[in-house]
Short mmCIF file of C-alpha atoms in Angstrom, two decimals:
data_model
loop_
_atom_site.label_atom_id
_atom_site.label_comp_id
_atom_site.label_asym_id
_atom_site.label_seq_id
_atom_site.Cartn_x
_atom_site.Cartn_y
_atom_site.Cartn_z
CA UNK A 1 97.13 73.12 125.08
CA UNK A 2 95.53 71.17 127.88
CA UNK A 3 93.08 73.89 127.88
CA UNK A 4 92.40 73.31 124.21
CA UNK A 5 92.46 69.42 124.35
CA UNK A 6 89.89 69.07 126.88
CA UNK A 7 87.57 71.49 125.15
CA UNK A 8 87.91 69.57 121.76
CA UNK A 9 86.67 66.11 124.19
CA UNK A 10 83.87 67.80 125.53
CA UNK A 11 82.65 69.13 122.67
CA UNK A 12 83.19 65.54 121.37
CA UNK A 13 81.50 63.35 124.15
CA UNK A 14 78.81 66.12 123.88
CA UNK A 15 78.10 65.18 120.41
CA UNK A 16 78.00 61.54 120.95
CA UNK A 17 75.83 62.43 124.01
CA UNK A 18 73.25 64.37 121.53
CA UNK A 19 73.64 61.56 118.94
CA UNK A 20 72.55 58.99 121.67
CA UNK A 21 69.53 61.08 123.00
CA UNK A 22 68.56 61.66 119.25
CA UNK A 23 68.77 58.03 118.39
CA UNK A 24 66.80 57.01 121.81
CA UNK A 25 64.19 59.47 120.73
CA UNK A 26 63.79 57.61 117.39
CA UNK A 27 63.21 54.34 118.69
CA UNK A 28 61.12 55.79 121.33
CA UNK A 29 58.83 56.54 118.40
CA UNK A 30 59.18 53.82 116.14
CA UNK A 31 58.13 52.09 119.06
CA UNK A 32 55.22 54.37 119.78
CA UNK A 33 54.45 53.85 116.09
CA UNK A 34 55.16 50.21 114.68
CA UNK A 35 51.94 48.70 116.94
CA UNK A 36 49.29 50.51 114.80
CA UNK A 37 50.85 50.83 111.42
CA UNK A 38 52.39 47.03 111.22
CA UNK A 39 50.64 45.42 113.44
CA UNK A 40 47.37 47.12 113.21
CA UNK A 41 46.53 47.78 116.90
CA UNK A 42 43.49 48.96 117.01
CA UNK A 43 43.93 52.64 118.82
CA UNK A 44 41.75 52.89 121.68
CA UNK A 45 40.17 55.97 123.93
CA UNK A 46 41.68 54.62 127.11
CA UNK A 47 44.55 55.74 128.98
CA UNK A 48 46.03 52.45 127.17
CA UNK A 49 46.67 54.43 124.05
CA UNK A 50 47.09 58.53 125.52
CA UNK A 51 49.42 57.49 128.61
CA UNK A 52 52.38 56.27 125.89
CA UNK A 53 51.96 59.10 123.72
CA UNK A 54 51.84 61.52 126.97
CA UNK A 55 55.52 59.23 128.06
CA UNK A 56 56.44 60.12 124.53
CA UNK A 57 56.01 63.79 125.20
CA UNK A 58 57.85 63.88 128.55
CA UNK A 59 60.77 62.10 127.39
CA UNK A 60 61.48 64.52 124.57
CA UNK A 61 61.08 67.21 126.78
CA UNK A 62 63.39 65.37 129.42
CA UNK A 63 65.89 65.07 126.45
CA UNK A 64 65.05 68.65 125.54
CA UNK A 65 65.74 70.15 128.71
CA UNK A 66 68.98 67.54 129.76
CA UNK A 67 70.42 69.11 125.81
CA UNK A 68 69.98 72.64 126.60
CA UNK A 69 72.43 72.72 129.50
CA UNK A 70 75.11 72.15 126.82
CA UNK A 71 74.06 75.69 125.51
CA UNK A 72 73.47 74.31 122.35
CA UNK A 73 69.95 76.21 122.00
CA UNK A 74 69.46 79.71 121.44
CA UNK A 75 67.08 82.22 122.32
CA UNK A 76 65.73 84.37 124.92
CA UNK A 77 65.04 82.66 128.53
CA UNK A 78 65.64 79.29 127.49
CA UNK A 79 66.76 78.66 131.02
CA UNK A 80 63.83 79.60 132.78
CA UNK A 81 61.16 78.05 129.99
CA UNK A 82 63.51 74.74 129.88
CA UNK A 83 64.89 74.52 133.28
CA UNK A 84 61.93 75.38 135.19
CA UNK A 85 58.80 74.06 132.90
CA UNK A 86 59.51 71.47 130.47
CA UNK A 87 62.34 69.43 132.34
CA UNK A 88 59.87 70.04 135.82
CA UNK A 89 55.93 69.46 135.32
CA UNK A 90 56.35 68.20 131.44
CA UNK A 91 59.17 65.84 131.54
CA UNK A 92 59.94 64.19 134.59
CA UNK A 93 57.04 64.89 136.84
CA UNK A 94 54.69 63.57 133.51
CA UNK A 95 56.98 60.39 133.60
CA UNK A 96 56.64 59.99 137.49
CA UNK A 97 52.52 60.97 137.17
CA UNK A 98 52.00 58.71 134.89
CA UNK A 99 53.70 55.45 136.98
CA UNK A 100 51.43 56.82 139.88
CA UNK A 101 48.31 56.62 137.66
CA UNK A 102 49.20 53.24 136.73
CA UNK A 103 49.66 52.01 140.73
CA UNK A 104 46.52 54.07 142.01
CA UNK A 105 44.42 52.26 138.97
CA UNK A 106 45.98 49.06 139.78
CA UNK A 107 45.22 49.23 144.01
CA UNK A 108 41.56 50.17 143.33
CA UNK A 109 40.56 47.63 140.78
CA UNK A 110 42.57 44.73 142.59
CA UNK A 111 42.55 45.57 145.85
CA UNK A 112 39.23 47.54 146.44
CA UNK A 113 37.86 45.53 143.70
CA UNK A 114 35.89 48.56 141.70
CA UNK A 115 36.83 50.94 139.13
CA UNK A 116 38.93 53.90 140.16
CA UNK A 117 36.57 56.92 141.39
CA UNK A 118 38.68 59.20 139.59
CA UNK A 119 39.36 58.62 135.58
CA UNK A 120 42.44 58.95 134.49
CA UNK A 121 42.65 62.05 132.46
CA UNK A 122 41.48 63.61 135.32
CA UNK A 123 43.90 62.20 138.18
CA UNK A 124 46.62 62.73 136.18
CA UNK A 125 46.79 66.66 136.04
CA UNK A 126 45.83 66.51 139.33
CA UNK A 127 48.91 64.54 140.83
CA UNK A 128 50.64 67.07 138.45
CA UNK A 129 49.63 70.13 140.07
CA UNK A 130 52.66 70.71 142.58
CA UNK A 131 55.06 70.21 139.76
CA UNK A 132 53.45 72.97 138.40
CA UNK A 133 53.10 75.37 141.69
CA UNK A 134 56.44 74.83 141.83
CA UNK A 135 57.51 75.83 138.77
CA UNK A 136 55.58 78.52 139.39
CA UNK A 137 57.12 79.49 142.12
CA UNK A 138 60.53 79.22 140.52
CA UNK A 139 59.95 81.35 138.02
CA UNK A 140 58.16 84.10 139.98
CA UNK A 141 62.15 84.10 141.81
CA UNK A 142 64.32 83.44 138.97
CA UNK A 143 67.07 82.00 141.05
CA UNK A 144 69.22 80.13 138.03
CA UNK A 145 72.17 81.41 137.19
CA UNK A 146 74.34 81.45 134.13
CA UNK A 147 74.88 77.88 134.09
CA UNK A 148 71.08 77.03 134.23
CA UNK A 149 71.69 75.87 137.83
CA UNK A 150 69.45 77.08 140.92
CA UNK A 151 71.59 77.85 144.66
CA UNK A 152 72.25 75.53 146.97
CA UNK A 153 69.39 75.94 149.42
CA UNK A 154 66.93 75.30 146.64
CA UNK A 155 68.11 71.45 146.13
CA UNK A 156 66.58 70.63 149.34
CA UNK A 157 62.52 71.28 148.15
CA UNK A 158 63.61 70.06 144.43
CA UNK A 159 64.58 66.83 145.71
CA UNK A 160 61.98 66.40 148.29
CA UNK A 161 59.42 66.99 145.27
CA UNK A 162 61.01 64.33 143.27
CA UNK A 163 61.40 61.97 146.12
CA UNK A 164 57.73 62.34 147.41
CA UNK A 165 56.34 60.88 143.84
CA UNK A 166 58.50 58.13 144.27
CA UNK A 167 57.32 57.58 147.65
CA UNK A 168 53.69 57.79 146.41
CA UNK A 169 54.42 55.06 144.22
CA UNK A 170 56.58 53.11 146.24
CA UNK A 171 53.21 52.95 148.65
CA UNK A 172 50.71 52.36 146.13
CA UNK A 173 53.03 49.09 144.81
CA UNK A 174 53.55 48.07 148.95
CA UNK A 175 49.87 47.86 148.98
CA UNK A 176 48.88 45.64 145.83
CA UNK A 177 52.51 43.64 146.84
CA UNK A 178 49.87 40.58 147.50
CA UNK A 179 48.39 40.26 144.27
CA UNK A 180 49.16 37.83 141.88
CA UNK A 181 48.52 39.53 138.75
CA UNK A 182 48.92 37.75 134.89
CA UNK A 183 51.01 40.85 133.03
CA UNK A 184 53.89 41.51 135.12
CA UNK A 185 52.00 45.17 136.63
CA UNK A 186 53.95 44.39 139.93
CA UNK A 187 57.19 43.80 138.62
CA UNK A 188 57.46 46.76 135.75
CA UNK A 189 56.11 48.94 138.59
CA UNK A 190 59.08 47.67 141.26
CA UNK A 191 61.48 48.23 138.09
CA UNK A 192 60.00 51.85 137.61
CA UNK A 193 60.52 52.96 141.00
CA UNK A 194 64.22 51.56 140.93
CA UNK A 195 65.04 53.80 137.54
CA UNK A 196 63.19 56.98 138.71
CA UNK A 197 65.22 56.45 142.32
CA UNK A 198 68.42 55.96 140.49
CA UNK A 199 67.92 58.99 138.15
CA UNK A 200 67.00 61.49 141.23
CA UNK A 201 70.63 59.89 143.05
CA UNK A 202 72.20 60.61 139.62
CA UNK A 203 70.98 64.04 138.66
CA UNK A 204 71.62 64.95 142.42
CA UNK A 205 75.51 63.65 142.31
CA UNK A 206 76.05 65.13 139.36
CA UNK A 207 74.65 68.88 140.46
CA UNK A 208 76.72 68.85 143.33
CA UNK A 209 79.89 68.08 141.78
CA UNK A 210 78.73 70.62 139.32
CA UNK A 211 78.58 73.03 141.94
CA UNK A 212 81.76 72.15 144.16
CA UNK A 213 84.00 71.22 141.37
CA UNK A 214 83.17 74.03 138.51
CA UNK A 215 86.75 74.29 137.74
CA UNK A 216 87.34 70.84 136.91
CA UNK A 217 86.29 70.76 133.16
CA UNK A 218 86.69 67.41 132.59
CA UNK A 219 84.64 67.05 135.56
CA UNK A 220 82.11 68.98 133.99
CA UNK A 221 82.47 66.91 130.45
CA UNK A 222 81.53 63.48 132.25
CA UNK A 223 79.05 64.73 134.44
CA UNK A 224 76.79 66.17 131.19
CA UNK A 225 77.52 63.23 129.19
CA UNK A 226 76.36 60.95 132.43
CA UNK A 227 73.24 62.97 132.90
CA UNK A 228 72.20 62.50 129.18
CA UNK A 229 73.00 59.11 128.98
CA UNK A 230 70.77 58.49 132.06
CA UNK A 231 68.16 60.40 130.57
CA UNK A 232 68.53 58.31 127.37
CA UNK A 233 68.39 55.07 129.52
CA UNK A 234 65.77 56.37 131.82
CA UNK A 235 63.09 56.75 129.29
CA UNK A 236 64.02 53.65 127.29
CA UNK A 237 63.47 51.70 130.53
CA UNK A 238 60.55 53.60 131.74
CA UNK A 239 58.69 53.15 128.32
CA UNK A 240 59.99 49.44 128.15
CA UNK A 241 57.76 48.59 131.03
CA UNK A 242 54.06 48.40 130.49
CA UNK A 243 51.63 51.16 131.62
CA UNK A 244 48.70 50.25 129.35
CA UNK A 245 45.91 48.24 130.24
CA UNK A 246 46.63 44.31 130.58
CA UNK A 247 46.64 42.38 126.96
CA UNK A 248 47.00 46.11 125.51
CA UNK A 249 50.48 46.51 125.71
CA UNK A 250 50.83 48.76 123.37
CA UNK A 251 53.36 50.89 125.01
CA UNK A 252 56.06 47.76 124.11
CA UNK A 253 56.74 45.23 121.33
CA UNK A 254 58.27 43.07 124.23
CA UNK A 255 57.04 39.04 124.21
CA UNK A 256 55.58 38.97 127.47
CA UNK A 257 54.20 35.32 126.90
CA UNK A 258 55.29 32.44 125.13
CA UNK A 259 52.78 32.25 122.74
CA UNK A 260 50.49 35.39 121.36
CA UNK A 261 46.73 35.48 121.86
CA UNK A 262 43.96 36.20 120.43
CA UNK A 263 41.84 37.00 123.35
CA UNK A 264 41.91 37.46 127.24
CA UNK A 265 40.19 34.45 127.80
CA UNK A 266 43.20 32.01 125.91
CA UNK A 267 45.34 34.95 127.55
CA UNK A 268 44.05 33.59 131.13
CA UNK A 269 43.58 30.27 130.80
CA UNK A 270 40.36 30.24 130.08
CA UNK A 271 38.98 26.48 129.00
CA UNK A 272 38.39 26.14 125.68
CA UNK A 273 38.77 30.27 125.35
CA UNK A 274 38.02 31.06 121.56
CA UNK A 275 39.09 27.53 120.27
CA UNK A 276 36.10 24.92 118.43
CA UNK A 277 37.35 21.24 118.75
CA UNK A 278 36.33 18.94 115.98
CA UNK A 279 35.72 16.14 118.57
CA UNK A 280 33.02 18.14 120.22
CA UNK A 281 29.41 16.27 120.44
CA UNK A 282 27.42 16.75 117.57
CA UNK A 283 23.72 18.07 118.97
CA UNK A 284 20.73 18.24 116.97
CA UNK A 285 19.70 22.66 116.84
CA UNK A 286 16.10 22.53 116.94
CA UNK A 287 15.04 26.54 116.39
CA UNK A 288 11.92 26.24 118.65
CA UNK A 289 14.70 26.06 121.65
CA UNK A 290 14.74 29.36 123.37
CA UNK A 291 17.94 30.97 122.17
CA UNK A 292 19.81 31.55 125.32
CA UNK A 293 19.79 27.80 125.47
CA UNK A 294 21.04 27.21 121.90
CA UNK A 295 23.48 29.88 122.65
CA UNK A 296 25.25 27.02 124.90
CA UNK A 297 27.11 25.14 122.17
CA UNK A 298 29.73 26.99 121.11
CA UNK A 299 29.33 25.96 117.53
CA UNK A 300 25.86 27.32 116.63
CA UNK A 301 27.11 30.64 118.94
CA UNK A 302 30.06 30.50 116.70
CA UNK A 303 27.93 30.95 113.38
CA UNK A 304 25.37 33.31 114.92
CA UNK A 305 28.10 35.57 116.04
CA UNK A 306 29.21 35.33 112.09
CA UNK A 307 25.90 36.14 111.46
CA UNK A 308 25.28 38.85 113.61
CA UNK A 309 28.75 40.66 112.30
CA UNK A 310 27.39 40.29 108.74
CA UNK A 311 24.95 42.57 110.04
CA UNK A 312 26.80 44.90 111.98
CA UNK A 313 25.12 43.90 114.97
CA UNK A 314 27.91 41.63 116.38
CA UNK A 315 28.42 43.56 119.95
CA UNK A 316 25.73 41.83 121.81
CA UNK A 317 26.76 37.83 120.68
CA UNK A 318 30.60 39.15 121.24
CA UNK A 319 29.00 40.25 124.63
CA UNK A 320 26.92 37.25 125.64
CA UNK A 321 30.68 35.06 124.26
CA UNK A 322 32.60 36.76 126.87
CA UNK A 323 30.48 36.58 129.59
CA UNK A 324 30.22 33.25 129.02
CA UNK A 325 33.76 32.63 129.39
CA UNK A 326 33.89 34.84 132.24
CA UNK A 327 31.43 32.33 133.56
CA UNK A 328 33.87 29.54 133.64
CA UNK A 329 36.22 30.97 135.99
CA UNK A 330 35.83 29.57 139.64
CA UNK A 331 34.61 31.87 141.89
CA UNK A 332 37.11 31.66 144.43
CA UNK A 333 39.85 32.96 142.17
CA UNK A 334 38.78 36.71 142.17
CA UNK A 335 42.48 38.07 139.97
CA UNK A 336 41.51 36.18 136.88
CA UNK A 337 37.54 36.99 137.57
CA UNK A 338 38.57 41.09 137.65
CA UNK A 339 40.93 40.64 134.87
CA UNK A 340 38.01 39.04 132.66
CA UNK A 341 35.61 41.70 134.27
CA UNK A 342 37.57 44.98 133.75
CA UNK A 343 38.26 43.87 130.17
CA UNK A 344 34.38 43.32 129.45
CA UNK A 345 33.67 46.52 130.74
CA UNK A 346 36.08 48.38 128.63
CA UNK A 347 35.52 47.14 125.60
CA UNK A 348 31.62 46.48 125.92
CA UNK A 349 29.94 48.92 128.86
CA UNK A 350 32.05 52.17 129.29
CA UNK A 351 30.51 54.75 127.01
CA UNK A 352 32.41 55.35 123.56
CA UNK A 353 33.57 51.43 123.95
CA UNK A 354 34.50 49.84 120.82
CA UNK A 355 31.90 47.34 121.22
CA UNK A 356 29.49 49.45 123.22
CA UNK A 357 26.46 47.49 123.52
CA UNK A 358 23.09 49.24 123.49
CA UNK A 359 21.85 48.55 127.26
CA UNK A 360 20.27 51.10 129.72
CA UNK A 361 21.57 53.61 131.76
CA UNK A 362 20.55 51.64 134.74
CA UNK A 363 22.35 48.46 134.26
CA UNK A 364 25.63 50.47 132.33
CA UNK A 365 25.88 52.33 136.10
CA UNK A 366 25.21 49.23 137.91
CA UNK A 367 28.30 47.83 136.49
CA UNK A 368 30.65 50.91 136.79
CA UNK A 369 30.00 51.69 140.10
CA UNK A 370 29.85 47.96 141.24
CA UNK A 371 31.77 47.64 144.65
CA UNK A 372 33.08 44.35 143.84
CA UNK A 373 34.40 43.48 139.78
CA UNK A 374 34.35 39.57 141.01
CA UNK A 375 31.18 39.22 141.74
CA UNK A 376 29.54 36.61 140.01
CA UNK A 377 25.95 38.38 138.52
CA UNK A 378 27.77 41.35 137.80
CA UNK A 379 26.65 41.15 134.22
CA UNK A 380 23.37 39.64 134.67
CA UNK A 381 20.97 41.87 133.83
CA UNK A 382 23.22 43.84 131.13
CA UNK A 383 22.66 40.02 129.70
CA UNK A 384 19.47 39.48 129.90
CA UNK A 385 18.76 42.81 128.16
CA UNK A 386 21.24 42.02 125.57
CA UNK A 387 19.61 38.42 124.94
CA UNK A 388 16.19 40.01 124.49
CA UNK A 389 17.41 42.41 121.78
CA UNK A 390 18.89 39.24 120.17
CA UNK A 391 15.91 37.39 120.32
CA UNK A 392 13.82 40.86 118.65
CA UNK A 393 16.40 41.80 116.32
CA UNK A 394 18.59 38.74 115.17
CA UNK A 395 17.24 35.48 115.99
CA UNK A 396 14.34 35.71 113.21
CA UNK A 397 16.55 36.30 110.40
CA UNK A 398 19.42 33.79 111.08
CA UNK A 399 17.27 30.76 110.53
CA UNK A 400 16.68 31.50 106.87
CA UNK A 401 20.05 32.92 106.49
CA UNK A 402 23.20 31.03 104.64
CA UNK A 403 24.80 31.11 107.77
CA UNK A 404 22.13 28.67 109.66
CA UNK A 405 22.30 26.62 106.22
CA UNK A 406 26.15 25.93 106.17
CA UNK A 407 25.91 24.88 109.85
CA UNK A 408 23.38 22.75 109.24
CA UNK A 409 25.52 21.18 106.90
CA UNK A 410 28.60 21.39 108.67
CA UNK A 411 26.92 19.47 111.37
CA UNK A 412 25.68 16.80 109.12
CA UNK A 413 29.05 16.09 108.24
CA UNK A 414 30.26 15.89 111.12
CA UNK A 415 27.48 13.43 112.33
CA UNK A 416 28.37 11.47 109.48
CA UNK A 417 31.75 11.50 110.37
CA UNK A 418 31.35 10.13 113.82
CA UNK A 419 29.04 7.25 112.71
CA UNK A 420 31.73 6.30 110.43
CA UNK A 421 34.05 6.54 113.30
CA UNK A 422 32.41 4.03 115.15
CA UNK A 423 31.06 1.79 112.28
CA UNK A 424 35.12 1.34 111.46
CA UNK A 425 37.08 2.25 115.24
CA UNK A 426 39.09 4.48 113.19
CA UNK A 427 40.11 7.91 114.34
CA UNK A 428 38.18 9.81 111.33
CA UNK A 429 38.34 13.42 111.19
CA UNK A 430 36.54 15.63 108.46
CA UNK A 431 38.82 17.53 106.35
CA UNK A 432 39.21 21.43 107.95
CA UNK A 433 37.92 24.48 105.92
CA UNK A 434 40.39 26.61 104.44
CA UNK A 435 39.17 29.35 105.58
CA UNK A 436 41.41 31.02 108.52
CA UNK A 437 39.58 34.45 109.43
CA UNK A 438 38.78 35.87 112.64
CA UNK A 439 35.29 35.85 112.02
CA UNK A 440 34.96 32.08 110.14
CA UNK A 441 32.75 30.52 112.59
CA UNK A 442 33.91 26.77 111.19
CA UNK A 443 37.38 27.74 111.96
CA UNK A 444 38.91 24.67 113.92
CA UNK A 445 42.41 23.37 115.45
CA UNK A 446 43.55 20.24 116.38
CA UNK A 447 44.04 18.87 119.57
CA UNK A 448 44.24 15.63 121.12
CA UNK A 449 41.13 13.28 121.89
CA UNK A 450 41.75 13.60 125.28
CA UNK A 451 42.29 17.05 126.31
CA UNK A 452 39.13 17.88 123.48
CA UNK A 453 36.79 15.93 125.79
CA UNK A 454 38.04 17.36 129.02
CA UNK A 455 37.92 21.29 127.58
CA UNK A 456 34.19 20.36 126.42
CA UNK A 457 32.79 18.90 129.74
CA UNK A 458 34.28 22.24 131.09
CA UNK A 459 32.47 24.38 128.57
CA UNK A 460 28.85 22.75 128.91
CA UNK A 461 29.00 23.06 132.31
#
């Protein structure tokens, strides 16, 4: 009867084990999922976008795998295929490879201040490669047993495979310790090595009792229901912490600021990043000024960027905007200066870009093989070749367009409205369009006399 009885609660935990992998594999994908179908997240190229649906992938095989020692599955070798390949190379070591990518991405752009010299999808199969030699390996010997389980001498190189990724990463994080980055990268990475360490000391303790205890059976119940609970947690965790690009977490729905914004610039603290303040100075737009200096007030660069999206030429304004912005960053603070940089880059230089802008070869490589992403004229002469195609292409037609007219006439009232201001010392405002859009270049907020002042002296500068 005792026999019996602890059959009947393994079979049970084993269920509710299986009901809590399926249900972690779920929200895994709802979370995969809800960023671009409810929020409309734009899907990128980058590793932003293929490194969560490659975690994706190596947690269900992780589940997979973890399952198939209940001997739920079957068909022919499922111990070798699932033991040796998909819960080695494509679950686990994809999870690990993928946290390593992240810190080796993170030490060259922050600490060696250039872009990686090896992309992504390409040092990511290669970190991969002894996973797979020695699954290789493996199955060239066929040491598992009936229980799925290799002998005891081969725990030894198992481990020490595991452990060395962890190392790697553990030494990657040591070295970019001194950074003070804006997204958490640091922390999520410290949290990532503590999970994969803990699974390894899990999945280890577990084996061995396994092994030494395999005629306890309700020894053997808890120690598969602990190993797919960890599993379940593990890739919940790992997923929960960010290994997308900065401001494109897409990996997690998690609030990592207070407040949500619209672009890196507000995102860094940026002056004036994105915002047009009612109490700015009106200035008189006289169209025989060359147009890098008209470009200056963020109010006519506001409506020519409207403009220039009417047209589906928009890039190079959205270009010359964030440059700008980059240009008010001191200096001497070189985090916020890559953050604004590498973000430029990948949406604007790096081929395929969403906003690729059309600049030559010379100037694209001048910029992705820079050996410092802080330096102040990094985008200088990607500029000034984007300013003359504005000047040849755009600036012509914008001064007879509706756009030039309604910010003539927006700036007319507002004129008005500051004379009347000081005719009667009252704090007069124009009423605010109604119009809320992304691209409404007359879009305004309020904020308070003060702070409106200081955030234009720091723009005209």
């Amino acid at each position: 009867m005792k026999v019996e009885s602890a059959v009947e609660g393994g079979f049970v935990t084993d269920y509710v084990a299986i009901a809590i992998s399926i249900l972690s594999m779920i929200l895994l994908l709802s979370r995969l999922l809800v960023p671009f179908l409810v929020h409309k997240v734009p899907r990128t190229k980058n590793s932003g976008f293929w490194i969560p649906i490659i975690h994706v992938f190596a947690s269900f095989n992780l589940l997979l795998s973890t399952v198939e020692s209940f001997n739920f599955l079957k068909f022919k070798n499922k111990h070798l295929l699932l033991s040796v390949w998909v819960e080695g190379p494509l679950a686990f070591g994809l999870l690990l490879s993928c946290r390593v990518t992240q810190a080796f991405q993170l030490y060259y752009i922050f600490v060696k201040r250039r872009l990686p010299p090896i992309r992504s999808y390409i040092f990511l199969p290669l970190i991969l490669l002894p996973w797979i030699a020695g699954a290789a390996f493996i199955h060239m010997k066929q040491p598992l047993n009936k229980r799925c389980h290799m002998g005891t001498y081969w725990v030894i190189p198992t481990v020490s495979l595991h452990t060395l990724y962890v190392t790697a990463l553990v030494g990657f994080t040591r070295a970019i310790r001194h950074i003070e980055f804006r997204f958490d990268e640091l922390k999520d990475l410290w949290w990532g090595i503590l999970f994969s360490a803990s699974s390894i000391g899990v999945w280890v303790t577990a084996y061995i009792l396994n092994e030494i205890h395999d005629d306890i059976s309700w020894l053997q119940i808890a120690s598969r229901f602990l190993l797919l609970i960890m599993a379940s947690i593990l890739v919940q965790a790992l997923f929960s912490l960010s290994s997308s690009q900065p401001l494109l977490t897409q990996i997690s729905l998690r609030r990592r600021e207070p407040q949500e914004f619209e672009t890196m610039g507000q995102a860094l603290g940026i002056p004036d990043s994105g915002l047009l303040l009612q109490t700015e100075a009106v200035q008189v737009i006289d169209p025989n000024e060359p147009l890098d200096k008209l470009l200056l007030d963020k109010k006519f660069r506001q409506s020519f960027m409207a403009f220039a999206d009417s047209c589906l030429a928009g890039e190079s304004v959205h270009f010359y905007d964030e440059v700008h912005e980059l240009g008010k960053l001191p200096v001497d603070d070189p985090v916020r200066r890559i953050y604004m940089a590498r973000y430029i880059i990948d949406k604007y230089i790096v081929a395929g870009a969403a906003m690729e802008v059309n600049i030559s070869h010379r100037s694209r490589q001048e910029i992705l093989t820079t050996a410092d992403l802080a330096h102040p004229n990094l985008f200088n002469n990607a500029l000034n070749e984007v300013m003359q195609l504005m000047k040849t292409n755009l600036a012509k037609d914008y001064w007879s367009s509706m756009y030039f007219m309604k910010f003539k006439e927006e700036a007319s009232m507002r004129s008005n409205g500051l004379e009347l201001e000081q005719m009667t010392g009252l704090n007069f405002s124009p009423r605010l369009s109604s119009v809320h859009g992304a691209d409404d270049p007359f879009h305004q907020e309020h904020f308070s006399k003060g702070s409106a002042n200081d955030s234009h002296d720091s723009d005209t500068q």
